[in-house]
Coordinates of C-alpha atoms and ligand atoms in Angstrom, one line a residue:
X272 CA 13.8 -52.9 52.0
X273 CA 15.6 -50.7 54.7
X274 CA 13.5 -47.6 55.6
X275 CA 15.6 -44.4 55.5
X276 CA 14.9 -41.8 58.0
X277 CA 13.2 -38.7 57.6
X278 CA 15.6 -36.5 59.4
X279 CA 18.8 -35.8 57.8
X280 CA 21.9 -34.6 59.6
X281 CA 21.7 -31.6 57.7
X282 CA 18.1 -30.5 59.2
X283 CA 18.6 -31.7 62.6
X284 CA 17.3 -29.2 64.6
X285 CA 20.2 -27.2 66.7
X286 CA 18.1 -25.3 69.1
X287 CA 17.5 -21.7 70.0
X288 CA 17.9 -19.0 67.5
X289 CA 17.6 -15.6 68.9
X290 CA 15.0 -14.2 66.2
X291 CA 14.4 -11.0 65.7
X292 CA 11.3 -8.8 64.8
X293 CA 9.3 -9.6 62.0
X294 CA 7.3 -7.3 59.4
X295 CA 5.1 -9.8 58.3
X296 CA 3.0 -10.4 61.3
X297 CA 1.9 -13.9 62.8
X298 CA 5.6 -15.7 61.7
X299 CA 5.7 -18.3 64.8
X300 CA 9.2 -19.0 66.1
X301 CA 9.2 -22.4 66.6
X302 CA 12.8 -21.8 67.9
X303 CA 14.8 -24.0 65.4
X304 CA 17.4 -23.8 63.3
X305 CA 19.3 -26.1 60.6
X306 CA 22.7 -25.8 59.3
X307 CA 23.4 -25.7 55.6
X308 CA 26.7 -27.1 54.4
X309 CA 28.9 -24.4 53.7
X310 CA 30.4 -21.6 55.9
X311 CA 27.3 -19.9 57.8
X312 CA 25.4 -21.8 56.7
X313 CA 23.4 -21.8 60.4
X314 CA 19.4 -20.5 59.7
X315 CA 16.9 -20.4 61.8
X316 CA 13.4 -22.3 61.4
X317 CA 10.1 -20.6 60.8
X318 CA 6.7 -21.1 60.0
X319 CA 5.2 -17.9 58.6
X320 CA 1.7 -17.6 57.8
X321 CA 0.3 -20.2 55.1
X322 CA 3.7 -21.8 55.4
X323 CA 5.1 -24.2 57.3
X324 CA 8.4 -23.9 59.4
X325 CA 10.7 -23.3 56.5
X326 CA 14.8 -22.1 56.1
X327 CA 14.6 -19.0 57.2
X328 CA 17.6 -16.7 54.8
X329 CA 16.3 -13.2 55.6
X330 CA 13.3 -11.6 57.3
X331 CA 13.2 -8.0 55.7
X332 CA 12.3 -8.9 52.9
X333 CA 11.2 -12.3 53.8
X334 CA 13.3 -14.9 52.0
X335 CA 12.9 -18.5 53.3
X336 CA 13.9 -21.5 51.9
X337 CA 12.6 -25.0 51.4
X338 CA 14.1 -27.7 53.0
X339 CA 15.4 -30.5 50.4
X340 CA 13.7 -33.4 52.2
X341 CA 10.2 -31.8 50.6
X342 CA 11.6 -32.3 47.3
X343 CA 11.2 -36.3 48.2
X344 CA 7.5 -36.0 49.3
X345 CA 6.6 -35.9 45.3
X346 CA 6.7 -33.4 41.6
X347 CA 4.7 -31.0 43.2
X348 CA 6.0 -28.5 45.7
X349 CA 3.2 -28.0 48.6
X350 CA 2.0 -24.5 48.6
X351 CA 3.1 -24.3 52.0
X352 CA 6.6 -25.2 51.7
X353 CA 7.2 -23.5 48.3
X354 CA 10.3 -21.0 49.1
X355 CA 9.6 -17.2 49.0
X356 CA 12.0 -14.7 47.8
X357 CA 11.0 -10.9 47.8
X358 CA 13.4 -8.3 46.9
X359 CA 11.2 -5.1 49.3
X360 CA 10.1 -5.6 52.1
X361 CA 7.0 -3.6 51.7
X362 CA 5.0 -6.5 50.7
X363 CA 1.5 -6.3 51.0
X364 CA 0.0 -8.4 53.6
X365 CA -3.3 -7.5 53.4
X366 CA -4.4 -7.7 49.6
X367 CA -8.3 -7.2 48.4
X368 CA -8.7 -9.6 46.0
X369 CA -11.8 -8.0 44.7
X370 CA -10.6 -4.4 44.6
X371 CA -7.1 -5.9 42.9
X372 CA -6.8 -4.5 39.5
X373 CA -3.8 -5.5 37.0
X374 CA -3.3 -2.3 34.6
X375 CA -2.4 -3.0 31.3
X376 CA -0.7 0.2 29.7
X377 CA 1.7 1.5 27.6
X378 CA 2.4 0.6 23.7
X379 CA -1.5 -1.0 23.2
X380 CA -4.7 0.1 21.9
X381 CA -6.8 -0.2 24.1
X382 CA -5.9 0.1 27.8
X383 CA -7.3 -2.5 30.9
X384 CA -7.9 -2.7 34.2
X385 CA -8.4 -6.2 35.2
X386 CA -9.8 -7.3 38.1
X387 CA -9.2 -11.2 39.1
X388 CA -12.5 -12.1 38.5
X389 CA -12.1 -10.3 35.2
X390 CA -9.5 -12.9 34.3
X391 CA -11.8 -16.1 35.6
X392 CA -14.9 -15.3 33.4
X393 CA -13.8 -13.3 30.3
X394 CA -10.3 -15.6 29.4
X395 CA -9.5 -19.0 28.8
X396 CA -8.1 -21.0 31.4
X397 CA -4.9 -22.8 30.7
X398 CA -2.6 -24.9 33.4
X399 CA 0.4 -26.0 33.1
X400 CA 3.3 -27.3 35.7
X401 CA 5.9 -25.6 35.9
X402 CA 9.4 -25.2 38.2
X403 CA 9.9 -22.1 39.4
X404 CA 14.0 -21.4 40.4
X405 CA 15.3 -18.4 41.7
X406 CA 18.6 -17.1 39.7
X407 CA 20.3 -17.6 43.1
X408 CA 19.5 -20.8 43.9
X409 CA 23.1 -23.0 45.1
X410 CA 24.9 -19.8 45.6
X411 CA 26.3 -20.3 49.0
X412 CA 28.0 -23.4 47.1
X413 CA 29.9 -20.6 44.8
X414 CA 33.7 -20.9 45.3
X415 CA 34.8 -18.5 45.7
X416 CA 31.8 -16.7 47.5
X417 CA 29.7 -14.2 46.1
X418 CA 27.4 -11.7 47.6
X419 CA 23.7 -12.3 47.8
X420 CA 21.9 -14.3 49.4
X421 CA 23.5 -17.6 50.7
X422 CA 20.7 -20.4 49.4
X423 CA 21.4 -23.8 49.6
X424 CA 19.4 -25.8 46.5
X425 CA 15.5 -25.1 48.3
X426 CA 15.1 -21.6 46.0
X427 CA 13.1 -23.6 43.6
X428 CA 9.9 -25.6 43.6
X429 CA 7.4 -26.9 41.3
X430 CA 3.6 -26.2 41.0
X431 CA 1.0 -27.0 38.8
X432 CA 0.0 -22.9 37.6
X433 CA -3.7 -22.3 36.8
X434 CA -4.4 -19.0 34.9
X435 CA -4.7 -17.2 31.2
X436 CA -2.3 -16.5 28.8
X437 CA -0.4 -13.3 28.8
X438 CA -0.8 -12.8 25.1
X439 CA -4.6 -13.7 25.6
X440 CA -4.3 -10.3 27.4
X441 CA -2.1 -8.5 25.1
X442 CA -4.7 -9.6 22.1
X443 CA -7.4 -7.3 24.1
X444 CA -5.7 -4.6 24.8
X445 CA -4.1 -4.8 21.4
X446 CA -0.1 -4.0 20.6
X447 CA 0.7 -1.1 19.0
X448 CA 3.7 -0.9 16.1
X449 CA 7.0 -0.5 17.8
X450 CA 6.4 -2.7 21.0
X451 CA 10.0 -4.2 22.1
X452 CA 9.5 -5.2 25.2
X453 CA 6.5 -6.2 28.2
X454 CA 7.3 -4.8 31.4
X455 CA 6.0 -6.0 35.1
X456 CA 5.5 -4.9 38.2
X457 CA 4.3 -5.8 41.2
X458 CA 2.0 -4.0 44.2
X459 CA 4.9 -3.8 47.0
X460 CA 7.0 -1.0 47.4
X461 CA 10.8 -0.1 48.7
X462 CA 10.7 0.9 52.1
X463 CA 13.0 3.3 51.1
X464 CA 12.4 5.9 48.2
X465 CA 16.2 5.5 47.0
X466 CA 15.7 1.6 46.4
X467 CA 14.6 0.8 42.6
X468 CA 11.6 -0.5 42.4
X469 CA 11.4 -4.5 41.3
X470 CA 10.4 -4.3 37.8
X471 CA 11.1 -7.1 34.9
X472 CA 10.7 -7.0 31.3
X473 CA 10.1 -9.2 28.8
X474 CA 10.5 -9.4 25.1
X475 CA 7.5 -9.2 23.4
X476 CA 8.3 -12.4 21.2
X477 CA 8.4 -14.3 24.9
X478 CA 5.4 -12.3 26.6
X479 CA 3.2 -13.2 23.7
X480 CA 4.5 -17.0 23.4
X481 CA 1.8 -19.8 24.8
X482 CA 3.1 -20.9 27.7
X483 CA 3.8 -17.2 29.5
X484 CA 0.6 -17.1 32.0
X485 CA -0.6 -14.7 34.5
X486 CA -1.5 -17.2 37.3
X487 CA -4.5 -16.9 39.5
X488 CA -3.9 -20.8 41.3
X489 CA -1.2 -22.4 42.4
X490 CA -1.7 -26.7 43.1
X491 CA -5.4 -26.0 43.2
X492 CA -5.5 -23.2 45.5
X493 CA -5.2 -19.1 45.7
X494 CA -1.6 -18.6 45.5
X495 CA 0.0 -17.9 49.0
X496 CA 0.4 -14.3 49.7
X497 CA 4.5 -14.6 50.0
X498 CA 4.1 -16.3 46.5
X499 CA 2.1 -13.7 44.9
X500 CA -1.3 -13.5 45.3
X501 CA -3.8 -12.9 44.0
X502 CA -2.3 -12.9 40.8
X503 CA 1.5 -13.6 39.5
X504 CA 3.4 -14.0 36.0
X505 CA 4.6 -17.3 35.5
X506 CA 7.3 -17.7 32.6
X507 CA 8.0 -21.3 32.1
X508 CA 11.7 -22.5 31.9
X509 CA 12.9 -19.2 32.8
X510 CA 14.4 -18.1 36.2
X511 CA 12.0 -16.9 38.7
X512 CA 13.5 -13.4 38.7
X513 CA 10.8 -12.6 35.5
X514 CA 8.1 -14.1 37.7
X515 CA 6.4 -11.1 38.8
X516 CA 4.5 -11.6 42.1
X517 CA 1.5 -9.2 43.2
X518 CA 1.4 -8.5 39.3
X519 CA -0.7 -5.2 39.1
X520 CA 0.9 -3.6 36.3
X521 CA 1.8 -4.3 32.7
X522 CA 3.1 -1.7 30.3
X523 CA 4.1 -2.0 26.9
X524 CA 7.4 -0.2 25.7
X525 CA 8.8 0.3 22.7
X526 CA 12.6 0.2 23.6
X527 CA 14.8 -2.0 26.0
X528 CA 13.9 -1.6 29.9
X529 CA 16.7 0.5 31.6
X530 CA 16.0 -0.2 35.0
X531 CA 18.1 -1.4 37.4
X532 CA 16.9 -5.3 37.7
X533 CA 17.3 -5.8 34.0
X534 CA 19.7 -3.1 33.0
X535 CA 22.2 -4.0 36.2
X536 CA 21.2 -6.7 38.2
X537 CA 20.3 -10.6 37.1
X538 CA 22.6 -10.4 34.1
X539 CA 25.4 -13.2 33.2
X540 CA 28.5 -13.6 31.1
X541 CA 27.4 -13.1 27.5
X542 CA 29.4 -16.5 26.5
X543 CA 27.2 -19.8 26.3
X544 CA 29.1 -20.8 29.2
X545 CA 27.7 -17.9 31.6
X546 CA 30.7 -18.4 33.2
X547 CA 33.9 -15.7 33.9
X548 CA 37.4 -15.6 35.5
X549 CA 36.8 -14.0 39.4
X550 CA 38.3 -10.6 39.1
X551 CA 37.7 -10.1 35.2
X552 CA 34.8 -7.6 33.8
X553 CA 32.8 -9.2 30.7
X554 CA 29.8 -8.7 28.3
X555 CA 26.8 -9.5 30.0
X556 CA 23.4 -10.4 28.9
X557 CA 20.1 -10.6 31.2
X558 CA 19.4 -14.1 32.5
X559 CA 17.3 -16.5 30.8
X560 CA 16.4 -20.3 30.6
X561 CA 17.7 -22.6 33.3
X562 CA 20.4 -25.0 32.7
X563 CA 19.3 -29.0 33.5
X564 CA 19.8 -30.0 36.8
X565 CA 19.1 -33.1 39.1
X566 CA 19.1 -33.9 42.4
X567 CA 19.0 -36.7 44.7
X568 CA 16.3 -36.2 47.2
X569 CA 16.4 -39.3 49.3
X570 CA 19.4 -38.8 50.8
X571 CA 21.5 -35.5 51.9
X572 CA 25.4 -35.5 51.9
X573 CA 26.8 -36.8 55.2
X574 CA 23.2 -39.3 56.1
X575 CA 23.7 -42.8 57.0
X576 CA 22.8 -45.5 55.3
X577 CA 22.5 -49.3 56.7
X578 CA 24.7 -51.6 55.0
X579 CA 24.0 -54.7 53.2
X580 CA 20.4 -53.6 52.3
X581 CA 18.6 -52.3 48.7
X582 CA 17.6 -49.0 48.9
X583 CA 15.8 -47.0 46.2
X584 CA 17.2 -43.7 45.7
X585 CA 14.6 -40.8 44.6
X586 CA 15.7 -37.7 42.7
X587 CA 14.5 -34.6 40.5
X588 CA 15.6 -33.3 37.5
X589 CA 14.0 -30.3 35.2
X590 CA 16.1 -27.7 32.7
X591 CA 14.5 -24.7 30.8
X592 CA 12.2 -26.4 29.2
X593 CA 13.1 -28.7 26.7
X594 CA 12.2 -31.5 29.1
X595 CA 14.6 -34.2 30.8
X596 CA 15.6 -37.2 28.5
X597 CA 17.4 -39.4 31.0
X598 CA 19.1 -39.7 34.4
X599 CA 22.6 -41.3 35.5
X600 CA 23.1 -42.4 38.8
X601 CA 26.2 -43.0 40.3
X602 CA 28.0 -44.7 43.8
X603 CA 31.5 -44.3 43.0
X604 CA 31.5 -40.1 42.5
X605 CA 30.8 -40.7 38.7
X606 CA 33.3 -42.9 37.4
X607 CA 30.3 -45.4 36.3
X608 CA 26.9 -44.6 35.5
X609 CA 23.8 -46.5 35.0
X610 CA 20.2 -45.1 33.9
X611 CA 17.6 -44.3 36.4
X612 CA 13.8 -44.9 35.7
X613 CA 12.2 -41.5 34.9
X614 CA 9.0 -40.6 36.7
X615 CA 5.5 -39.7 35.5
X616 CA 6.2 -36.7 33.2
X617 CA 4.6 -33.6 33.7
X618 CA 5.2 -32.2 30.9
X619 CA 8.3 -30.1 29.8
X620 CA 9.0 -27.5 32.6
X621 CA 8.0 -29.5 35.4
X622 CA 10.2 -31.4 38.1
X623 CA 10.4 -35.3 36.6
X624 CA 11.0 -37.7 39.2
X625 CA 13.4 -40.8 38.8
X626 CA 14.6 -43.7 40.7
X627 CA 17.7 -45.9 40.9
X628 CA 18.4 -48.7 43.2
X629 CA 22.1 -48.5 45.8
X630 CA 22.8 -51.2 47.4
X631 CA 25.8 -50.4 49.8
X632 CA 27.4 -53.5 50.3
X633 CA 30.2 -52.6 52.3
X634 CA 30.6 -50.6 55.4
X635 CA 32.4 -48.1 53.8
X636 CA 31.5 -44.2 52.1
X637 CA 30.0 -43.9 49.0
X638 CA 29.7 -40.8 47.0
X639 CA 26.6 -40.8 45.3
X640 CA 25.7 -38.5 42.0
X641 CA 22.9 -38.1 39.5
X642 CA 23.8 -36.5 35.8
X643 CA 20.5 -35.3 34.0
X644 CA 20.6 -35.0 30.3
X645 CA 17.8 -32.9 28.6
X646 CA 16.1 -33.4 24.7
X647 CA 18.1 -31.7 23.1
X648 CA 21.6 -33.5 24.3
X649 CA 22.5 -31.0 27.4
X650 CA 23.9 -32.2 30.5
X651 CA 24.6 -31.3 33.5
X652 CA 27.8 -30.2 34.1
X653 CA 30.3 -32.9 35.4
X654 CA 34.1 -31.1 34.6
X655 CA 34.2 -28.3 37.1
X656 CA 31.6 -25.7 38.1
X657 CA 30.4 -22.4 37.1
X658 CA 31.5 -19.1 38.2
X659 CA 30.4 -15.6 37.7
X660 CA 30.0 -12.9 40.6
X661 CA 26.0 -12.7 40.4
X662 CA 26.3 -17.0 41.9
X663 CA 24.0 -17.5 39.0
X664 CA 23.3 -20.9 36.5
X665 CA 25.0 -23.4 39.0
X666 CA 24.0 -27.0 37.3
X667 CA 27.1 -28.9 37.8
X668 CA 26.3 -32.8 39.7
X669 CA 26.1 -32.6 42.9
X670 CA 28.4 -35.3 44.9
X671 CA 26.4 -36.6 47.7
X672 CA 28.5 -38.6 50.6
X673 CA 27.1 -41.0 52.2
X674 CA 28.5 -43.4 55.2
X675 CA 27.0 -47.3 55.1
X676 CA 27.5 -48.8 58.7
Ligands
LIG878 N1 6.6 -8.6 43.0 C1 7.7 -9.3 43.0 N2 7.8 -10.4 42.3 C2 8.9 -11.2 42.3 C3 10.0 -10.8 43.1 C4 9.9 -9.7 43.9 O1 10.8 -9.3 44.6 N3 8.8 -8.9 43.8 N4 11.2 -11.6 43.1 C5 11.4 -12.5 41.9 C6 12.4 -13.5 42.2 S1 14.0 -13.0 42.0 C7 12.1 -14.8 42.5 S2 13.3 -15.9 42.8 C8 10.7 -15.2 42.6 C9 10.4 -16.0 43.9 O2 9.1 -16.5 43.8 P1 8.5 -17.2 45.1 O3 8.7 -16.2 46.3 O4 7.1 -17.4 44.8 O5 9.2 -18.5 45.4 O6 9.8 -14.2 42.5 C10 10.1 -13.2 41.5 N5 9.0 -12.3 41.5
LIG879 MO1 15.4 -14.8 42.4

């Protein structure tokens, strides 16, 4: 079987961006830079501390992405390459893990103050893999454009989460009658006083459900600190945006959270669709599971491929946790399908891996597609894309070109 290479046109490295200064010290330069494929879509390189050199999207706050060839190394998203997305840039580089406490307030009986080692000893440890995918993720592939930031597909990633279960906390502290909602925060702070603060909520029906976990290890290690650490919600087939990082505070309230990130921001068209005409105003609703994707990994849109030979073709696919029931794979842009084998399965909100085999037999292009279709009968979709002005729920397949020669 032909070997594909590593590099894909996409990541070749361009050369020379000027980089400015950084607030999080120790980021190395290494003076790259990829282009993503859509209007500038040109990003520097940089490794960052516990990281390796990864898509650089902004630097205050740090938002850097992970390149999609990673996604082809296995399930699991190295710690290292997992993408980072703060909203403040006062995060916290210098965290005490022993002094970290996690306050647990509000609507409950009897309030805490948890320390990490608190959570080790006195709780019962639960894991579970998970993918973690920011709201945002695809949005620089929104047509027409929207504001925010400009990722390509690498705001997501997928780690097996060691820690306890929120409700396992909740229990303790004990709910009091007229508890609506869980509410999170996180230790960093605005640099500016007239930025909100990042705070997420939670119904209590979801807070208190198994899978919802205050993680203390990520893949077998301390989470990295742009990830979180020490400790950091993890909400299972939801978008990242209810994944609180630095989680040091947890309040119980007994009416809807008004703030600004649930009130304002990360909300969607209230229809099933989540989609809207540009230039219309509609009901909105806060954002919740993610629609099923896939993607194929092996190969980025405009790589070569040699001719005449059997390759096998690698992808993901994942959706809000219902789990992934099969995979399509196309080489004529969808117009015929056949299955692809599914991967080891990680359970239900984890990345499952599959494989189908593309033989390019002639020197020609070849647009290449994967369709994943979750448990419950949801597929991606294949008739058009989403559209609403937050460049949120994007799940449509992706058409990868690729020239045989
Ligand atoms: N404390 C804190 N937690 C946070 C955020 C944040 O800005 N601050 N951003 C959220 C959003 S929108 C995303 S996409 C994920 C990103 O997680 P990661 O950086 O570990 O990939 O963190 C979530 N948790
Ligand atoms: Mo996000």
């Amino acid at each position: 079987m032909a070997k594909l290479q590593g590099m894909h046109r996409r990541e070749f490295l361009v050369g020379g961006a000027a980089l400015g200064s950084f607030l999080l010290t120790g980021a190395v330069a290494v003076g790259q830079s990829v282009t993503l494929p859509f209007a500038n879509g040109t990003r520097p390189v940089v490794a960052y501390p516990q990281k390796r050199p990864l898509i650089v999207l902004t630097t205050r706050p740090v938002q850097l992405e992970t390149p999609l060839s990673v996604f082809n190394e296995g399930e699991f998203t190295p710690n290292d390459a997992f993408f980072v997305r703060w909203h403040l840039a006062g995060v916290p580089t210098d965290i005490d893990a022993a002094a970290f406490r996690i306050n647990v307030h509000g609507l409950v009986n009897t309030p805490l103050q948890l320390s990490v080692a608190d959570l080790k000893t006195a709780y019962d440890a639960v894991e579970i893999a998970a993918v973690c995918q920011c709201s945002g993720n695809s949005r620089g592939y929104f047509d027409p454009r929207v504001p925010g930031g400009q990722w390509s597909n690498g705001a997501m990633g997928n780690a097996l989460w060691k820690g306890v279960r929120l409700k396992d906390i909740l229990a303790k502290a004990g709910i009091k009658d007229g508890a609506v909602q869980v509410r999170f925060n996180g230790a960093e702070t605005p640099v500016l006083p007239s930025t909100p603060d990042f705070i997420k909520s939670l119904d209590v029906d979801l807070a208190t459900s198994d899978d919802v976990i205050v993680a203390y290890a990520m893949n077998g290690a301390d989470l990295p600190v742009l990830n979180g650490y020490p400790v950091r919600l993890v909400v299972p087939g939801y978008f990242a945006t209810y994944w609180m990082k630095m989680l040091d505070d947890i309040e119980v309230i007994g009416e809807p959270d008004q703030n600004f990130w649930m009130k304002t921001a990360y909300r969607i068209p209230a229809d099933p669709c989540g989609c809207q005409q540009p230039g219309t105003t509609v009901k909105t609703v806060p954002i919740g599971r993610m629609p099923v994707r896939s993607f194929i990994t092996t190969v980025q849109d405009g790589d070569l491929v040699p001719a005449g030979a059997a390759l096998t073709m690698n992808g993901i696919a994942f959706d809000g946790g219902y789990g992934i029931d099969r995979v399509l794979f196309s080489t004529d842009g969808g117009q015929h399908w056949s299955q692809a084998t599914l991967g080891k399965d990680y359970g239900k909100y984890a990345f499952r891996q599959w494989q189908a085999r593309f033989t390019p037999a002639a020197r020609k292009q070849y647009t290449l597609a994967s369709l994943a279709i979750n448990m419950i009968g949801e597929a991606q979709r294949i008739d058009g894309t989403v559209w609403n002005p937050g460049g949120y729920l994007r799940n449509n397949v992706e058409m990868v070109k690729v020239r045989a020669s």
